[in-house]
mmCIF file with all atom_site columns, C-alpha atoms in Angstrom:
data_model
loop_
_atom_site.group_PDB
_atom_site.id
_atom_site.type_symbol
_atom_site.label_atom_id
_atom_site.label_alt_id
_atom_site.label_comp_id
_atom_site.label_asym_id
_atom_site.label_entity_id
_atom_site.label_seq_id
_atom_site.pdbx_PDB_ins_code
_atom_site.Cartn_x
_atom_site.Cartn_y
_atom_site.Cartn_z
_atom_site.occupancy
_atom_site.B_iso_or_equiv
_atom_site.pdbx_formal_charge
_atom_site.auth_seq_id
_atom_site.auth_comp_id
_atom_site.auth_asym_id
_atom_site.auth_atom_id
_atom_site.pdbx_PDB_model_num
ATOM 1  C CA . UNK A 1 1  ? 0.000   0.000  0.000  1.00 85.00 ? 1  UNK A CA 1
ATOM 2  C CA . UNK A 1 2  ? 1.486   3.334  -1.047 1.00 92.00 ? 2  UNK A CA 1
ATOM 3  C CA . UNK A 1 3  ? 1.581   6.481  1.003  1.00 94.00 ? 3  UNK A CA 1
ATOM 4  C CA . UNK A 1 4  ? -0.943  8.094  -1.355 1.00 94.00 ? 4  UNK A CA 1
ATOM 5  C CA . UNK A 1 5  ? -3.526  5.437  -0.528 1.00 95.00 ? 5  UNK A CA 1
ATOM 6  C CA . UNK A 1 6  ? -2.793  5.750  3.187  1.00 96.00 ? 6  UNK A CA 1
ATOM 7  C CA . UNK A 1 7  ? -3.252  9.520  2.915  1.00 97.00 ? 7  UNK A CA 1
ATOM 8  C CA . UNK A 1 8  ? -6.583  9.003  1.167  1.00 97.00 ? 8  UNK A CA 1
ATOM 9  C CA . UNK A 1 9  ? -7.736  6.704  3.975  1.00 98.00 ? 9  UNK A CA 1
ATOM 10 C CA . UNK A 1 10 ? -6.549  9.214  6.593  1.00 98.00 ? 10 UNK A CA 1
ATOM 11 C CA . UNK A 1 11 ? -8.470  12.063 4.980  1.00 98.00 ? 11 UNK A CA 1
ATOM 12 C CA . UNK A 1 12 ? -11.512 9.826  4.541  1.00 98.00 ? 12 UNK A CA 1
ATOM 13 C CA . UNK A 1 13 ? -11.436 9.014  8.244  1.00 98.00 ? 13 UNK A CA 1
ATOM 14 C CA . UNK A 1 14 ? -11.029 12.679 9.163  1.00 98.00 ? 14 UNK A CA 1
ATOM 15 C CA . UNK A 1 15 ? -13.942 13.746 6.959  1.00 98.00 ? 15 UNK A CA 1
ATOM 16 C CA . UNK A 1 16 ? -16.143 10.955 8.301  1.00 97.00 ? 16 UNK A CA 1
ATOM 17 C CA . UNK A 1 17 ? -15.335 11.818 11.919 1.00 98.00 ? 17 UNK A CA 1
ATOM 18 C CA . UNK A 1 18 ? -15.990 15.529 11.411 1.00 97.00 ? 18 UNK A CA 1
ATOM 19 C CA . UNK A 1 19 ? -19.248 14.791 9.593  1.00 97.00 ? 19 UNK A CA 1
ATOM 20 C CA . UNK A 1 20 ? -20.440 12.341 12.222 1.00 97.00 ? 20 UNK A CA 1
ATOM 21 C CA . UNK A 1 21 ? -19.442 14.762 14.969 1.00 97.00 ? 21 UNK A CA 1
ATOM 22 C CA . UNK A 1 22 ? -21.462 17.569 13.436 1.00 96.00 ? 22 UNK A CA 1
ATOM 23 C CA . UNK A 1 23 ? -24.484 15.332 13.004 1.00 96.00 ? 23 UNK A CA 1
ATOM 24 C CA . UNK A 1 24 ? -24.193 14.070 16.579 1.00 97.00 ? 24 UNK A CA 1
ATOM 25 C CA . UNK A 1 25 ? -23.956 17.681 17.773 1.00 96.00 ? 25 UNK A CA 1
ATOM 26 C CA . UNK A 1 26 ? -27.538 18.096 16.589 1.00 96.00 ? 26 UNK A CA 1
ATOM 27 C CA . UNK A 1 27 ? -28.665 16.104 19.641 1.00 95.00 ? 27 UNK A CA 1
ATOM 28 C CA . UNK A 1 28 ? -28.383 19.336 21.651 1.00 95.00 ? 28 UNK A CA 1
ATOM 29 C CA . UNK A 1 29 ? -30.714 22.249 21.041 1.00 95.00 ? 29 UNK A CA 1
ATOM 30 C CA . UNK A 1 30 ? -29.397 24.527 18.283 1.00 94.00 ? 30 UNK A CA 1
ATOM 31 C CA . UNK A 1 31 ? -30.596 27.615 16.478 1.00 95.00 ? 31 UNK A CA 1
ATOM 32 C CA . UNK A 1 32 ? -32.215 27.189 13.077 1.00 95.00 ? 32 UNK A CA 1
ATOM 33 C CA . UNK A 1 33 ? -29.080 28.427 11.318 1.00 95.00 ? 33 UNK A CA 1
ATOM 34 C CA . UNK A 1 34 ? -26.841 26.053 13.224 1.00 95.00 ? 34 UNK A CA 1
ATOM 35 C CA . UNK A 1 35 ? -29.123 23.112 12.505 1.00 96.00 ? 35 UNK A CA 1
ATOM 36 C CA . UNK A 1 36 ? -29.051 23.926 8.790  1.00 97.00 ? 36 UNK A CA 1
ATOM 37 C CA . UNK A 1 37 ? -25.268 24.387 8.714  1.00 97.00 ? 37 UNK A CA 1
ATOM 38 C CA . UNK A 1 38 ? -24.506 21.327 10.831 1.00 96.00 ? 38 UNK A CA 1
ATOM 39 C CA . UNK A 1 39 ? -26.765 19.154 8.686  1.00 97.00 ? 39 UNK A CA 1
ATOM 40 C CA . UNK A 1 40 ? -25.374 20.365 5.372  1.00 98.00 ? 40 UNK A CA 1
ATOM 41 C CA . UNK A 1 41 ? -21.719 20.293 6.372  1.00 97.00 ? 41 UNK A CA 1
ATOM 42 C CA . UNK A 1 42 ? -22.090 17.064 8.347  1.00 97.00 ? 42 UNK A CA 1
ATOM 43 C CA . UNK A 1 43 ? -23.803 15.162 5.553  1.00 98.00 ? 43 UNK A CA 1
ATOM 44 C CA . UNK A 1 44 ? -21.387 16.454 2.911  1.00 98.00 ? 44 UNK A CA 1
ATOM 45 C CA . UNK A 1 45 ? -18.318 15.626 5.040  1.00 98.00 ? 45 UNK A CA 1
ATOM 46 C CA . UNK A 1 46 ? -19.626 12.165 5.863  1.00 97.00 ? 46 UNK A CA 1
ATOM 47 C CA . UNK A 1 47 ? -20.455 11.480 2.219  1.00 97.00 ? 47 UNK A CA 1
ATOM 48 C CA . UNK A 1 48 ? -17.059 12.805 1.154  1.00 97.00 ? 48 UNK A CA 1
ATOM 49 C CA . UNK A 1 49 ? -15.353 10.479 3.607  1.00 97.00 ? 49 UNK A CA 1
ATOM 50 C CA . UNK A 1 50 ? -17.284 7.467  2.308  1.00 97.00 ? 50 UNK A CA 1
ATOM 51 C CA . UNK A 1 51 ? -16.560 8.298  -1.334 1.00 97.00 ? 51 UNK A CA 1
ATOM 52 C CA . UNK A 1 52 ? -12.884 8.937  -0.625 1.00 97.00 ? 52 UNK A CA 1
ATOM 53 C CA . UNK A 1 53 ? -12.609 5.616  1.215  1.00 97.00 ? 53 UNK A CA 1
ATOM 54 C CA . UNK A 1 54 ? -14.225 3.825  -1.732 1.00 97.00 ? 54 UNK A CA 1
ATOM 55 C CA . UNK A 1 55 ? -11.813 5.534  -4.119 1.00 97.00 ? 55 UNK A CA 1
ATOM 56 C CA . UNK A 1 56 ? -8.834  4.574  -1.963 1.00 96.00 ? 56 UNK A CA 1
ATOM 57 C CA . UNK A 1 57 ? -10.034 0.977  -1.870 1.00 96.00 ? 57 UNK A CA 1
ATOM 58 C CA . UNK A 1 58 ? -10.452 0.923  -5.646 1.00 96.00 ? 58 UNK A CA 1
ATOM 59 C CA . UNK A 1 59 ? -6.977  2.407  -6.111 1.00 95.00 ? 59 UNK A CA 1
ATOM 60 C CA . UNK A 1 60 ? -5.501  -0.135 -3.709 1.00 94.00 ? 60 UNK A CA 1
ATOM 61 C CA . UNK A 1 61 ? -7.178  -3.042 -5.519 1.00 94.00 ? 61 UNK A CA 1
ATOM 62 C CA . UNK A 1 62 ? -6.102  -1.686 -8.885 1.00 93.00 ? 62 UNK A CA 1
ATOM 63 C CA . UNK A 1 63 ? -2.493  -1.273 -7.775 1.00 89.00 ? 63 UNK A CA 1
ATOM 64 C CA . UNK A 1 64 ? -2.313  -4.839 -6.425 1.00 87.00 ? 64 UNK A CA 1
ATOM 65 C CA . UNK A 1 65 ? -3.935  -6.315 -9.528 1.00 80.00 ? 65 UNK A CA 1
ATOM 66 C CA . UNK A 1 66 ? -6.797  -7.826 -7.537 1.00 63.00 ? 66 UNK A CA 1
#
């Protein structure tokens, strides 16, 4: 596994953690603007983390020939 793939997994994990953290922060009462921002940013970060992890997995499988 190359360092590029490891970096992709690291960023995917970071995005997923930030996204999940923002969505979990909605358990406390928030203003309407905060709810909107936390939802949008949280969902986009979580989705970005998932897509980046899938891309890293595809790159890893491609590079190993499997």
